[in-house]
mmCIF file of C-alpha atoms in Angstrom:
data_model
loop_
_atom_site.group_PDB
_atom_site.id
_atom_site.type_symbol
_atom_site.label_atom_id
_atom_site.label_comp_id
_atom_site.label_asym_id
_atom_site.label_seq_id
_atom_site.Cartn_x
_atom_site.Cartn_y
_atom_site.Cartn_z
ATOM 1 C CA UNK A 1294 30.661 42.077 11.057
ATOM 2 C CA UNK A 1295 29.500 40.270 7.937
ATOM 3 C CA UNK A 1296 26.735 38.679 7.283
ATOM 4 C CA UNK A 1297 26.431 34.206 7.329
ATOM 5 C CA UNK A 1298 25.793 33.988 3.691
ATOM 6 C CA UNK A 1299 28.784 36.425 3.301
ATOM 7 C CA UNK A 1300 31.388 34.132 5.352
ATOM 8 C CA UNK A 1301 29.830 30.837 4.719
ATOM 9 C CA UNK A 1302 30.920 28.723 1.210
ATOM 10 C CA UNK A 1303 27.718 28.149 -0.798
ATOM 11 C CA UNK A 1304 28.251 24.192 -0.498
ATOM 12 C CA UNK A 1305 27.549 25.216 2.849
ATOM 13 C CA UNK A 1306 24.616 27.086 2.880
ATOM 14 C CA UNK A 1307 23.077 24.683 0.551
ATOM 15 C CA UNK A 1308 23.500 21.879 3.599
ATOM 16 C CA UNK A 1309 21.952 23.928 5.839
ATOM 17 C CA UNK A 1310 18.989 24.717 3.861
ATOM 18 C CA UNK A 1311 18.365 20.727 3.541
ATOM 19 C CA UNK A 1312 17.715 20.815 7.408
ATOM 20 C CA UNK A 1313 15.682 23.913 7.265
ATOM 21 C CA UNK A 1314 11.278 23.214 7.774
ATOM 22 C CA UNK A 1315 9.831 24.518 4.766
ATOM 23 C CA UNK A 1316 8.175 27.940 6.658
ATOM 24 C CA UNK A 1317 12.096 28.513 8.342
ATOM 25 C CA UNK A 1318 13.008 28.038 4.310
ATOM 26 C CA UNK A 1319 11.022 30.612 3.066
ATOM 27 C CA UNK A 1320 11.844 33.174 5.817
ATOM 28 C CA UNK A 1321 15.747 32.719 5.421
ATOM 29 C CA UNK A 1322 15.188 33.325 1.442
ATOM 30 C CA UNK A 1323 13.679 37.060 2.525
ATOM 31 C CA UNK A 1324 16.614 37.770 4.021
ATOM 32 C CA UNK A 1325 18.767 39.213 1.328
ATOM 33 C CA UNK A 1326 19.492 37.954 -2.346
ATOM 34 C CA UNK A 1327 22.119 35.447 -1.779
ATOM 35 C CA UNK A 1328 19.978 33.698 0.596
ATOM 36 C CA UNK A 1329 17.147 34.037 -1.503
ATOM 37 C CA UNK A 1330 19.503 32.503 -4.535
ATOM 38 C CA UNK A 1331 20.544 29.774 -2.347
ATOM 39 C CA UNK A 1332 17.322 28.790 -0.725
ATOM 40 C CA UNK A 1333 16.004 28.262 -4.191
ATOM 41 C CA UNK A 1334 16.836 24.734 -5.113
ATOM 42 C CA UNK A 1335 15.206 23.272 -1.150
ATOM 43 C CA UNK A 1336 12.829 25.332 -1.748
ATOM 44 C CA UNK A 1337 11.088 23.534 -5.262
ATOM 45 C CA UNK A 1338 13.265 20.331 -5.816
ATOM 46 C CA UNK A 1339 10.174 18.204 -4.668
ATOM 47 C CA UNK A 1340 6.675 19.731 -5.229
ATOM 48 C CA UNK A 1341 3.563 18.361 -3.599
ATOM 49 C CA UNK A 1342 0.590 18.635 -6.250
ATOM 50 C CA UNK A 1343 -2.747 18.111 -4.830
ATOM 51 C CA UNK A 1344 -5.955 18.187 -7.495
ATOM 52 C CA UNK A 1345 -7.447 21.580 -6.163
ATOM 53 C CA UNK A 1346 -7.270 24.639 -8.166
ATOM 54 C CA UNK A 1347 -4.824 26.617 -6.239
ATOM 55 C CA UNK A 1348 -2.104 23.663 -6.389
ATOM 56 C CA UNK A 1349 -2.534 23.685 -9.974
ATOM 57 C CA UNK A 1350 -1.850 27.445 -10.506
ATOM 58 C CA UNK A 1351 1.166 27.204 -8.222
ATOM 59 C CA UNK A 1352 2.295 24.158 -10.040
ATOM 60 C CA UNK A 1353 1.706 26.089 -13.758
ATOM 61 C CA UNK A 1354 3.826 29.541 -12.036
ATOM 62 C CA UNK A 1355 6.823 27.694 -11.174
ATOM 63 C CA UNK A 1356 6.669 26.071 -14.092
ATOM 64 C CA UNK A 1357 6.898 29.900 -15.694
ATOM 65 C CA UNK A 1358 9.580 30.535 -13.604
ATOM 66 C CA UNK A 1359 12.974 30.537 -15.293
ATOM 67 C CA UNK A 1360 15.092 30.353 -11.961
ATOM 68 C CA UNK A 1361 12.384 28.110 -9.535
ATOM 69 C CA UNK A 1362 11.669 25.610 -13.023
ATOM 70 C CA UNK A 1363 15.438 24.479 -13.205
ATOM 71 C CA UNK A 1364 15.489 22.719 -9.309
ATOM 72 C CA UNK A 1365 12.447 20.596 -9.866
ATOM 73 C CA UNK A 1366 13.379 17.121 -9.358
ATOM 74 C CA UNK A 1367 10.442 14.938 -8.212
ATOM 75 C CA UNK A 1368 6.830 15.659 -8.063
ATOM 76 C CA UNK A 1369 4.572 13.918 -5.589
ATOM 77 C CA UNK A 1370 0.430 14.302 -6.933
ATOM 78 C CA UNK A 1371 -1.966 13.209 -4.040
ATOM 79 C CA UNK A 1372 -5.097 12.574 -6.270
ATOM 80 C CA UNK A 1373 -8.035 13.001 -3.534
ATOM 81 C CA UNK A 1374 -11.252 14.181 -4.693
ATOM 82 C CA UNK A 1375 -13.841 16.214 -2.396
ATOM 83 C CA UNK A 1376 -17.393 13.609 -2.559
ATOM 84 C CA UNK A 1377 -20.036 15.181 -4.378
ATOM 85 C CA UNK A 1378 -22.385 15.687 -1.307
ATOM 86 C CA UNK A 1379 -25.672 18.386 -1.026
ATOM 87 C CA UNK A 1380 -25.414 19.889 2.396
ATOM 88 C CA UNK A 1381 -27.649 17.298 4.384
ATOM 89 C CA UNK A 1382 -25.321 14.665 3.840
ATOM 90 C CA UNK A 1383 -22.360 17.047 4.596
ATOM 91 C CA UNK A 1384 -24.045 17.647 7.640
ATOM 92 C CA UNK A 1385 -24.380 14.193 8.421
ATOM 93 C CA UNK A 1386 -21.204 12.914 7.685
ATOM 94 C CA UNK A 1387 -19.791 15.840 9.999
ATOM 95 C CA UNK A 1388 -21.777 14.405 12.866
ATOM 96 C CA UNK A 1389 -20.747 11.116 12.381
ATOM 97 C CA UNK A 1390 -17.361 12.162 14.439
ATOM 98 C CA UNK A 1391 -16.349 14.381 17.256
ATOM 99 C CA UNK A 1392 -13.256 15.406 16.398
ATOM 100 C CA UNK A 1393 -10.996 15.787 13.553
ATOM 101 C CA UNK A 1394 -7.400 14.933 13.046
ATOM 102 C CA UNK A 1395 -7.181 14.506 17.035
ATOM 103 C CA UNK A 1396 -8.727 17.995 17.461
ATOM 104 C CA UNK A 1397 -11.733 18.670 19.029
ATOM 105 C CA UNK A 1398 -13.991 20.685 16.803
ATOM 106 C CA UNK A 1399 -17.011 22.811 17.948
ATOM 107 C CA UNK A 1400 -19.956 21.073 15.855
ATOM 108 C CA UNK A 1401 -22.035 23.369 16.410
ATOM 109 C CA UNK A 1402 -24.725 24.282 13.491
ATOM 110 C CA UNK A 1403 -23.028 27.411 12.398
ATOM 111 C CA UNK A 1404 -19.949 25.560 12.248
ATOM 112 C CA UNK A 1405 -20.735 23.314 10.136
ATOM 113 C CA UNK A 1406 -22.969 25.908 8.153
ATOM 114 C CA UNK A 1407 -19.312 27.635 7.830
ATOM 115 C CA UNK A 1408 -17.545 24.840 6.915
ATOM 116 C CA UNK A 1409 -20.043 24.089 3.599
ATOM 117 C CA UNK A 1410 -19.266 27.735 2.770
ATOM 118 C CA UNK A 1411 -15.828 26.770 2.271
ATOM 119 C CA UNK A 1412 -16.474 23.342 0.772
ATOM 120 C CA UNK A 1413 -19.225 23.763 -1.711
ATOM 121 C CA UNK A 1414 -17.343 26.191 -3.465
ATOM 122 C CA UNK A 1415 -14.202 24.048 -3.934
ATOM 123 C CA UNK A 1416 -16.899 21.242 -4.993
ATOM 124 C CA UNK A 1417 -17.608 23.045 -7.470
ATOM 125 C CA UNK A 1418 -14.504 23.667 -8.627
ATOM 126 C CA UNK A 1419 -13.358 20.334 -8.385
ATOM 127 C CA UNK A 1420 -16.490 18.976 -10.539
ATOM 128 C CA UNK A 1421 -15.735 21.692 -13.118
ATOM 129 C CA UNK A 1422 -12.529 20.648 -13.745
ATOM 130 C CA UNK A 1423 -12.680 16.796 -13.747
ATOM 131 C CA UNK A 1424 -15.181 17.568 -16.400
ATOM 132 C CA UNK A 1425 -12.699 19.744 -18.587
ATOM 133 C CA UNK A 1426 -10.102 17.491 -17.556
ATOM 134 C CA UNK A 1427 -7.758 21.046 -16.230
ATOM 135 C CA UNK A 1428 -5.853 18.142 -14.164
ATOM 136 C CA UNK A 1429 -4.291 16.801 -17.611
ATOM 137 C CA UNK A 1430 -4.345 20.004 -18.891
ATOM 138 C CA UNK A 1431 -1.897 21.680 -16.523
ATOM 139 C CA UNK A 1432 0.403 18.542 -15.988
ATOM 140 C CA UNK A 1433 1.215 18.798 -19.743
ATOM 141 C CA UNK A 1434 2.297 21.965 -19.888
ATOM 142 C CA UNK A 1435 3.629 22.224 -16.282
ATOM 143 C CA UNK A 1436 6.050 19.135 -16.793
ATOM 144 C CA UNK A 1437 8.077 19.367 -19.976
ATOM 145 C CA UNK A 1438 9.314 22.784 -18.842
ATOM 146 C CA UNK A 1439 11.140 20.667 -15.592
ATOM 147 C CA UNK A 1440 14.555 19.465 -17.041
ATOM 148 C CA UNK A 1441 16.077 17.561 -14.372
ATOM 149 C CA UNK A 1442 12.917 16.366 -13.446
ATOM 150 C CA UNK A 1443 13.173 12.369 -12.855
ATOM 151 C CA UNK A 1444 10.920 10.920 -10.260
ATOM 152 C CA UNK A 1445 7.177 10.983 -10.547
ATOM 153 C CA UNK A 1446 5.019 9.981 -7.182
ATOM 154 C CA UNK A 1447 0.840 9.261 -7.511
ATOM 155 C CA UNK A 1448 -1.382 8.584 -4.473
ATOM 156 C CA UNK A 1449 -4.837 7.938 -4.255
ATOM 157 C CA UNK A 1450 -7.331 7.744 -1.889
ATOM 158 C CA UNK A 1451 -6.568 4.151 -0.584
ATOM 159 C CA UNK A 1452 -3.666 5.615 1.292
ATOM 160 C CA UNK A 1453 -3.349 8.184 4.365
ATOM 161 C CA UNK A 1454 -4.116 11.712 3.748
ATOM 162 C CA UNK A 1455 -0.652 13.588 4.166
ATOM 163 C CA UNK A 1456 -0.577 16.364 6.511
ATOM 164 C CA UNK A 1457 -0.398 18.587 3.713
ATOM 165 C CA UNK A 1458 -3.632 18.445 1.935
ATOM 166 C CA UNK A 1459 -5.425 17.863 5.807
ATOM 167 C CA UNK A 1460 -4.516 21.624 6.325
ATOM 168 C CA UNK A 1461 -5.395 23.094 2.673
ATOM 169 C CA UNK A 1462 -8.570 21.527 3.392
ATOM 170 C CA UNK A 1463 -9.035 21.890 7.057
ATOM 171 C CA UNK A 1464 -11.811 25.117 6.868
ATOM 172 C CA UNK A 1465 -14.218 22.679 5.292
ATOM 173 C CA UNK A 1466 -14.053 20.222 7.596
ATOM 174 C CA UNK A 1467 -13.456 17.088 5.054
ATOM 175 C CA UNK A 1468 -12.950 13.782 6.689
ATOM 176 C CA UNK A 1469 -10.690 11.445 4.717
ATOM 177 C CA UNK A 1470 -12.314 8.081 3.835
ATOM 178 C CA UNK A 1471 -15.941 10.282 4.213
ATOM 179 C CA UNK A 1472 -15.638 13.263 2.279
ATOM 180 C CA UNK A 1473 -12.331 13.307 0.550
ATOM 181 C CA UNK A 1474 -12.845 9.774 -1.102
ATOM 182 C CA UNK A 1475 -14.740 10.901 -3.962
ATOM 183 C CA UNK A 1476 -17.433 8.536 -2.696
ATOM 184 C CA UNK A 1477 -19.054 6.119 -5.186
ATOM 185 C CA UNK A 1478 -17.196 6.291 -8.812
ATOM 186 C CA UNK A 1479 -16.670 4.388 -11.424
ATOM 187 C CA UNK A 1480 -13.080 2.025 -12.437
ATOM 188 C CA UNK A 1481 -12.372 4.525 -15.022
ATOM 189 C CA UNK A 1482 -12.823 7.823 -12.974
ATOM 190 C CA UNK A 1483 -11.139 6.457 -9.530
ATOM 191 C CA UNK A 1484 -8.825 8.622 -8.300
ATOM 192 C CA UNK A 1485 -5.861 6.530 -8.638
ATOM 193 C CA UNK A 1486 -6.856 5.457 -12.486
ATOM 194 C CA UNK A 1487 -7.323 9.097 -13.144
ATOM 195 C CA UNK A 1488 -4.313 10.494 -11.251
ATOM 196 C CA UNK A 1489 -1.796 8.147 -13.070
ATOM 197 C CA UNK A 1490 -3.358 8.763 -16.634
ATOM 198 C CA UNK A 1491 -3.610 12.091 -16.474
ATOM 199 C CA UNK A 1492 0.273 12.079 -14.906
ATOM 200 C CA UNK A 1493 2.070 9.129 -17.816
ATOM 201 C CA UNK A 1494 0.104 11.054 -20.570
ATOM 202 C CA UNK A 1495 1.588 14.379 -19.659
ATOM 203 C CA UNK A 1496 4.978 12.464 -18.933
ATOM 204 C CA UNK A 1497 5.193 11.283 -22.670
ATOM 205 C CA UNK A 1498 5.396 14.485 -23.743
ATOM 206 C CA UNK A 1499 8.627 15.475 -21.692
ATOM 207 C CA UNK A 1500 12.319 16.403 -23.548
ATOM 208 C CA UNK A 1501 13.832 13.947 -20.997
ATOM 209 C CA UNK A 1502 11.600 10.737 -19.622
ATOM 210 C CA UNK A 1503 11.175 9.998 -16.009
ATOM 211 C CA UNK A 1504 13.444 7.234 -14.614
ATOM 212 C CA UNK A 1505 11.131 6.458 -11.080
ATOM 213 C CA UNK A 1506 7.459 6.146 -11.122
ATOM 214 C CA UNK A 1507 5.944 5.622 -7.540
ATOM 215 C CA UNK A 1508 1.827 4.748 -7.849
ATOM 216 C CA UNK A 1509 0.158 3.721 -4.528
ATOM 217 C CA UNK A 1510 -2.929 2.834 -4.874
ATOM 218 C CA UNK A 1511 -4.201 2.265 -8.492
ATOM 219 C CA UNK A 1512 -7.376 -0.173 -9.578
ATOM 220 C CA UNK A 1513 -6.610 -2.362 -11.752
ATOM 221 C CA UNK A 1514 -8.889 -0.936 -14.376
ATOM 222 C CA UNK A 1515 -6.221 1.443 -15.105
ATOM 223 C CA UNK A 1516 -4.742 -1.530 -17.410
ATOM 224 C CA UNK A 1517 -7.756 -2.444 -18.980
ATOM 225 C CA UNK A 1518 -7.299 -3.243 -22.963
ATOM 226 C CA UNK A 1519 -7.226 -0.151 -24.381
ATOM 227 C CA UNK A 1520 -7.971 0.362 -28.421
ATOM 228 C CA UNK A 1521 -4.313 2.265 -28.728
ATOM 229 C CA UNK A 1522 -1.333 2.366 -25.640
ATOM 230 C CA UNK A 1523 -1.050 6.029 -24.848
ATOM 231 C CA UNK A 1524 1.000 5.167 -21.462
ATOM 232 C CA UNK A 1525 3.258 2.699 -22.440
ATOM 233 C CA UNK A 1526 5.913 5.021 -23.631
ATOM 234 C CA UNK A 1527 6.316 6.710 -20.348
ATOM 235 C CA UNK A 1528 7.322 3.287 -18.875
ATOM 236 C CA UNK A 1529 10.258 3.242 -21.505
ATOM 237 C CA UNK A 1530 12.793 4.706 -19.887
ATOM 238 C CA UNK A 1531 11.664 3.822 -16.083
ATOM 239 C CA UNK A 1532 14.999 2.440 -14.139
ATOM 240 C CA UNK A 1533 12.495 2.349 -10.976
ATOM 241 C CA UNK A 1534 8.821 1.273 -10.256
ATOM 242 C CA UNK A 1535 7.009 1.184 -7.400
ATOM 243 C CA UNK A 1536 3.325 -0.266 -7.939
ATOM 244 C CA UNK A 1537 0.569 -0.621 -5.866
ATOM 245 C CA UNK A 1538 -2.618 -2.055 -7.306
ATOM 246 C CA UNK A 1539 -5.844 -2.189 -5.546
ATOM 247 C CA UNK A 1540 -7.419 -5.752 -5.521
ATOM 248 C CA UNK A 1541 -10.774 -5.955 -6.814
ATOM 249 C CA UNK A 1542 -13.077 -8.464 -4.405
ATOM 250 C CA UNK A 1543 -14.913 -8.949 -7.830
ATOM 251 C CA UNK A 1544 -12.791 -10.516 -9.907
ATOM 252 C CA UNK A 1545 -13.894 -13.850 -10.424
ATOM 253 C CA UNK A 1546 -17.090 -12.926 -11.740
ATOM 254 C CA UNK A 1547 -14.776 -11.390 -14.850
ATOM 255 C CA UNK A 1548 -11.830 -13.876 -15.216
ATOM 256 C CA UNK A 1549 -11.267 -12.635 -19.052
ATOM 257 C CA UNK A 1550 -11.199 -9.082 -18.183
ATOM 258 C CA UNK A 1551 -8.808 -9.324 -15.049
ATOM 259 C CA UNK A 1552 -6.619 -11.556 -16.935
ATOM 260 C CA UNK A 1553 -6.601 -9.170 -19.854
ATOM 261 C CA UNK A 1554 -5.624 -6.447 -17.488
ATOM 262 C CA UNK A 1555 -2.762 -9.177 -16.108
ATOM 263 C CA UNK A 1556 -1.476 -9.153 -19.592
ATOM 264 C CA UNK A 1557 -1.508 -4.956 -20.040
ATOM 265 C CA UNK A 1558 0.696 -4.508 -17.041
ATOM 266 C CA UNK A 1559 2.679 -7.540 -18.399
ATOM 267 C CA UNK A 1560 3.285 -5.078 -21.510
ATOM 268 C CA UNK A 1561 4.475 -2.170 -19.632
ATOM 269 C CA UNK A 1562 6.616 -4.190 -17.790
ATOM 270 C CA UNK A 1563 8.335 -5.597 -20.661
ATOM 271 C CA UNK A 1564 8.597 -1.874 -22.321
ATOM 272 C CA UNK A 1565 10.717 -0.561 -19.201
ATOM 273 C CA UNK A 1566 13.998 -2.675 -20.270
ATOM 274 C CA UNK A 1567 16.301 -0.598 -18.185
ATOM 275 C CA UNK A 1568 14.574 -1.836 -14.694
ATOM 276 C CA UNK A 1569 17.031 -1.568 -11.922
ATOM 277 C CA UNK A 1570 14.174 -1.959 -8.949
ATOM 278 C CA UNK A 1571 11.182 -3.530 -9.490
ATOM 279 C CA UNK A 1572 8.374 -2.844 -6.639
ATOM 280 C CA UNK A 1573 5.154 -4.540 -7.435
ATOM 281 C CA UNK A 1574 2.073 -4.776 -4.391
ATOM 282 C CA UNK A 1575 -1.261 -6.531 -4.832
ATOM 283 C CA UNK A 1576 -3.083 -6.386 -2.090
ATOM 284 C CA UNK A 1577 -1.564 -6.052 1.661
ATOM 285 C CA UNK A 1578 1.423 -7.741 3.534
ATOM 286 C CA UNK A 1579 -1.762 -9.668 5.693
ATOM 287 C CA UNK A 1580 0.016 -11.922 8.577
ATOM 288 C CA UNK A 1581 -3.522 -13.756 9.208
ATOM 289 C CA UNK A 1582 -4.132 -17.081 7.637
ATOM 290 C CA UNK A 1583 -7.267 -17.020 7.546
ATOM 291 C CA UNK A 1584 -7.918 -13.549 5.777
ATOM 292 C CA UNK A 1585 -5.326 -14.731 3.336
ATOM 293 C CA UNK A 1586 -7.007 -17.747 1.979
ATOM 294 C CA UNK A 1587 -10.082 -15.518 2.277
ATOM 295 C CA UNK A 1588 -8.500 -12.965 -0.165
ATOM 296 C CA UNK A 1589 -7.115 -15.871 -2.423
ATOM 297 C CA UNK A 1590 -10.493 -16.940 -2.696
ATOM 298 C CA UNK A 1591 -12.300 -13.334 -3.664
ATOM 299 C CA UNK A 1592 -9.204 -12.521 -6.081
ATOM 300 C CA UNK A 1593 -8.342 -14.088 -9.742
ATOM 301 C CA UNK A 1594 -4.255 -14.337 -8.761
ATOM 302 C CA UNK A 1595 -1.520 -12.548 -10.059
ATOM 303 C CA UNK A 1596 0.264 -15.145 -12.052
ATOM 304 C CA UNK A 1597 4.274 -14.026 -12.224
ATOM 305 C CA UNK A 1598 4.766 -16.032 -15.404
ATOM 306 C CA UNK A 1599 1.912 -14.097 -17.231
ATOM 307 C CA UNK A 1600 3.182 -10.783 -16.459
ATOM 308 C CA UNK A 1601 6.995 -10.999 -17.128
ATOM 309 C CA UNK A 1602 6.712 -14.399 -19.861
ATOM 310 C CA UNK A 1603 10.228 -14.945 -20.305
ATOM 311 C CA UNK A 1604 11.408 -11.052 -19.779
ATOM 312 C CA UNK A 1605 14.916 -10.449 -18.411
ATOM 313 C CA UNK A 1606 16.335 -7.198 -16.955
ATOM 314 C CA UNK A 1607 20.009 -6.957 -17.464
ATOM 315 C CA UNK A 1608 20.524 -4.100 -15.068
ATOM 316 C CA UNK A 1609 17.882 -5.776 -12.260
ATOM 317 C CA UNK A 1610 18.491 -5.294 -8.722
ATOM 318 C CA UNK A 1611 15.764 -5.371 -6.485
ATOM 319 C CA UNK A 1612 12.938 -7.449 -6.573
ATOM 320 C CA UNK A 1613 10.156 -6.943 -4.413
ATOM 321 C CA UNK A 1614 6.952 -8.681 -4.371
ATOM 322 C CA UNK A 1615 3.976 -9.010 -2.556
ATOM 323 C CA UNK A 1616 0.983 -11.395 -2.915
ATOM 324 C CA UNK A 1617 1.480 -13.172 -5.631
ATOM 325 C CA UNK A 1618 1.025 -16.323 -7.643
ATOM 326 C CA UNK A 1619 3.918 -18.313 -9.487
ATOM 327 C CA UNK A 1620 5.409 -22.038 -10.139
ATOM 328 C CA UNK A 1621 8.310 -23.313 -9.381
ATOM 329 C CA UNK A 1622 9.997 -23.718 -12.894
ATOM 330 C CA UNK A 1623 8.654 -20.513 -13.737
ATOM 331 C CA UNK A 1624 10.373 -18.402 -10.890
ATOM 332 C CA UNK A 1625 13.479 -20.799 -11.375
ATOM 333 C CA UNK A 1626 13.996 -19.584 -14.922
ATOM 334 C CA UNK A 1627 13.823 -15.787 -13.800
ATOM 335 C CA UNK A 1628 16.195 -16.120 -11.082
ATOM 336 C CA UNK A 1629 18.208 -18.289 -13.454
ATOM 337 C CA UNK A 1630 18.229 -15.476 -15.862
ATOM 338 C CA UNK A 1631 18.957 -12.545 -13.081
ATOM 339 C CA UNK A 1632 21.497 -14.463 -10.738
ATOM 340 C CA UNK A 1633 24.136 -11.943 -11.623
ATOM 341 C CA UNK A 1634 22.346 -8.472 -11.140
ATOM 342 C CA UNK A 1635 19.929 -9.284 -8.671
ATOM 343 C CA UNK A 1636 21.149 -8.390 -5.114
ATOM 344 C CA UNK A 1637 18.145 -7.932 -2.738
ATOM 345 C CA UNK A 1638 15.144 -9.790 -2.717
ATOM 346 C CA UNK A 1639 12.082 -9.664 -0.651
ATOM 347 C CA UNK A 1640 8.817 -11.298 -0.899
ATOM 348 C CA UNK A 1641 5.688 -11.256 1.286
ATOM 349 C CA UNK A 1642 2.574 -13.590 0.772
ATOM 350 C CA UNK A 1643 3.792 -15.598 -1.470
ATOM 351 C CA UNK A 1644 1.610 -18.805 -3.656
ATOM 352 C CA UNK A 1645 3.354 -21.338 -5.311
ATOM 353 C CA UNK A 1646 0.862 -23.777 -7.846
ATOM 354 C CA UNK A 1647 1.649 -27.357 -7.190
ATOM 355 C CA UNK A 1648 3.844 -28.401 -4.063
ATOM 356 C CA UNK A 1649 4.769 -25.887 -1.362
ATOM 357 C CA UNK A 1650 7.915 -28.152 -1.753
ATOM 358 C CA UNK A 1651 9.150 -26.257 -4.562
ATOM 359 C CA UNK A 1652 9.812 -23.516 -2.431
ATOM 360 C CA UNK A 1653 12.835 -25.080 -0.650
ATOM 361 C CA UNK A 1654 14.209 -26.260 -3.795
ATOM 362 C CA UNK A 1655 14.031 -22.353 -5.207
ATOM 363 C CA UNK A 1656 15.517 -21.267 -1.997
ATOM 364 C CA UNK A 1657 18.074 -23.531 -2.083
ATOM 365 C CA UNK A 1658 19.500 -22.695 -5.881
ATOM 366 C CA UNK A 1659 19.122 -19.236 -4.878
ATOM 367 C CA UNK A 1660 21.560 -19.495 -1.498
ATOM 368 C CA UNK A 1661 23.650 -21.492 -4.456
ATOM 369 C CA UNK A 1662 23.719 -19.723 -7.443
ATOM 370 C CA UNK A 1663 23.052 -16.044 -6.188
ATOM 371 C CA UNK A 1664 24.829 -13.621 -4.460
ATOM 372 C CA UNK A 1665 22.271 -11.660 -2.561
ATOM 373 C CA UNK A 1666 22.941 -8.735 -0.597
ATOM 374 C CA UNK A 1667 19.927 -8.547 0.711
ATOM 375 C CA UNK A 1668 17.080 -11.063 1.493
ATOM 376 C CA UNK A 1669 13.597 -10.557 3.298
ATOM 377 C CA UNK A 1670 10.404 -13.354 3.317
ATOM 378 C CA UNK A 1671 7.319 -12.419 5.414
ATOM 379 C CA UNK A 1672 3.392 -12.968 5.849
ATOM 380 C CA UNK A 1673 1.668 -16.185 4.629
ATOM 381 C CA UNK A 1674 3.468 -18.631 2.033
#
């Protein structure tokens, strides 16, 4: 009889693959030429880029590749940097637990002797190429050659380690928020600053500009003034964005600085006109009073008016906010100017300057004048 990928249409195949793990994937594609042909597209559309050496190189082959190159659609880069630890302190922080990821480990002193075998070299590696900045490097060759390529994705250290990089580093033992935090750094050279430079610089120089940009978790340094705007372009042509920004518990000892920063993101804002869904986070969706006010009081606010002054997005959808600072004419005005685009809307920790009675009289000219599909308040108001 004949084979499945001789009776099945192609359309078919292709939904099949979608359902396929990633290892069933790759063993299906060795199984003769159509299957490798149709396995192709699964296989690459969304690549997982971690900063090691090894995900670099893979990253730079299929960028070679004239088939594999052509099904790239998203990239996901999970910037996570090994701490720059001699082995006493590896050894210590190894101690510190008993197991890892939920499985016990034997900590024995030849286990952990192994385990800095594996990890000092990628150290090493690591420290050698933040220095020749390979991470930029790659990206900006690797990404122009993707032409349907549309949605980038950043993560930094502030947010779970996936599953993925817990096994390509699982011989050295690293424990995230220990060893895989990068440990003490500086605004400039956090992960999430770095990650997202390094990613909007190489993104500039694409044929066709990404439409979705996903950071979680950036400091805020990454919009501090800078003497010329190499990033802003790659927010030109965004239609989504999906920003997380890490609050800095310093910031009223530098009110002109974090303000100034305020104003930068204001700027790339402003430069993506063609916004359809607007995602902004700064700091967590907190339910607790207490820590709210707390926060509020640690935190120069995010004023709404300073960032958008006046902006409007004819093709606006979805506006999602969370912790925030505004005033009640302000946000009138921008609802005002969105009522017929914007269909979902939902806000979490919200601050209003002047009376919390202003709220009711937003909320009540947006249940008049809007036609929302969609509408979600939470947390601490």
């Amino acid at each position: 009889g004949r084979s499945m990928t001789q009776v099945l249409p192609v359309e078919v195949l292709h939904i099949i693959c979608d359902f396929m793990a990633l290892p069933s994937l790759c063993n299906f594609r060795r199984t003769c030429r159509i299957a490798g042909a149709v396995g192709q597209r699964q296989l690459v559309r969304n690549l997982h880029v971690m900063f090691n050496y090894k995900s670099f190189q893979n990253l730079l082959n299929i960028s070679h590749h004239a088939s594999l190159r052509r099904y790239v659609s998203s990239i996901s880069y999970e910037v996570r940097f090994l701490e720059e630890v001699e082995f006493p302190e590896f050894r210590s922080n190894v101690l510190e637990i008993e197991e890892v990821g939920g499985i016990p480990v034997d900590l024995g002193e030849g286990a952990i002797a192994g385990a800095w075998k594996a990890y000092k070299p990628m150290l090493d590696t690591q420290m050698h190429m933040k220095r020749t900045n390979y991470d930029f490097s790659v990206l900006a060759q690797a990404l122009p050659r993707f032409p349907i390529l549309k949605t980038i994705e950043m993560s930094s250290e502030y947010g779970c380690t996936s599953e993925t990089m817990m096994k390509a580093y699982e011989s050295t033992m690293s424990i995230p928020g220990l060893m895989m935090d990068g440990g003490e750094i500086s605004d400039e050279e956090e992960t999430g600053t770095r990650g997202l430079g390094s990613l909007l610089l190489a993104a500039a120089g694409m044929p066709t500009p990404p439409e979705t940009l996903n950071a979680h978790r950036v400091h805020w340094s990454f919009f501090n003034t800078p003497p010329v705007d190499l990033h802003l372009k790659a927010f030109t042509y965004l239609r989504h964005l999906d920003l997380v920004l890490e609050p800095d518990y310093d910031d009223w000892d530098e009110q002109v600085v974090v303000r100034a920063r305020h104003v930068e993101l204001g700027k790339a804002l402003r430069a993506a006109k063609g916004l359809e869904t607007l995602r902004l986070t700064f700091d967590d969706k907190d339910s607790i009073p207490k820590s709210v006010l707390v926060q509020r009081q640690m935190n120069v606010p995010v004023v709404w008016e300073r960032i958008t002054e006046g902006m409007t997005w004819p093709r606006l959808h979805t506006l999602e906010l969370t912790v925030l600072t505004t005033c009640e004419a302000g946000m009138s005005e921008f609802l005002k100017r969105h009522c017929s685009t914007l269909k979902v809307i939902r806000w979490h920790n919200m601050w209003l300057e002047g009376s919390v009675l202003g709220w009711n009289r937003i909320f009540r000219r947006m249940k008049k004048h809007m036609k929302l599909s969609a509408v979600e308040f939470g947390g601490v108001w």
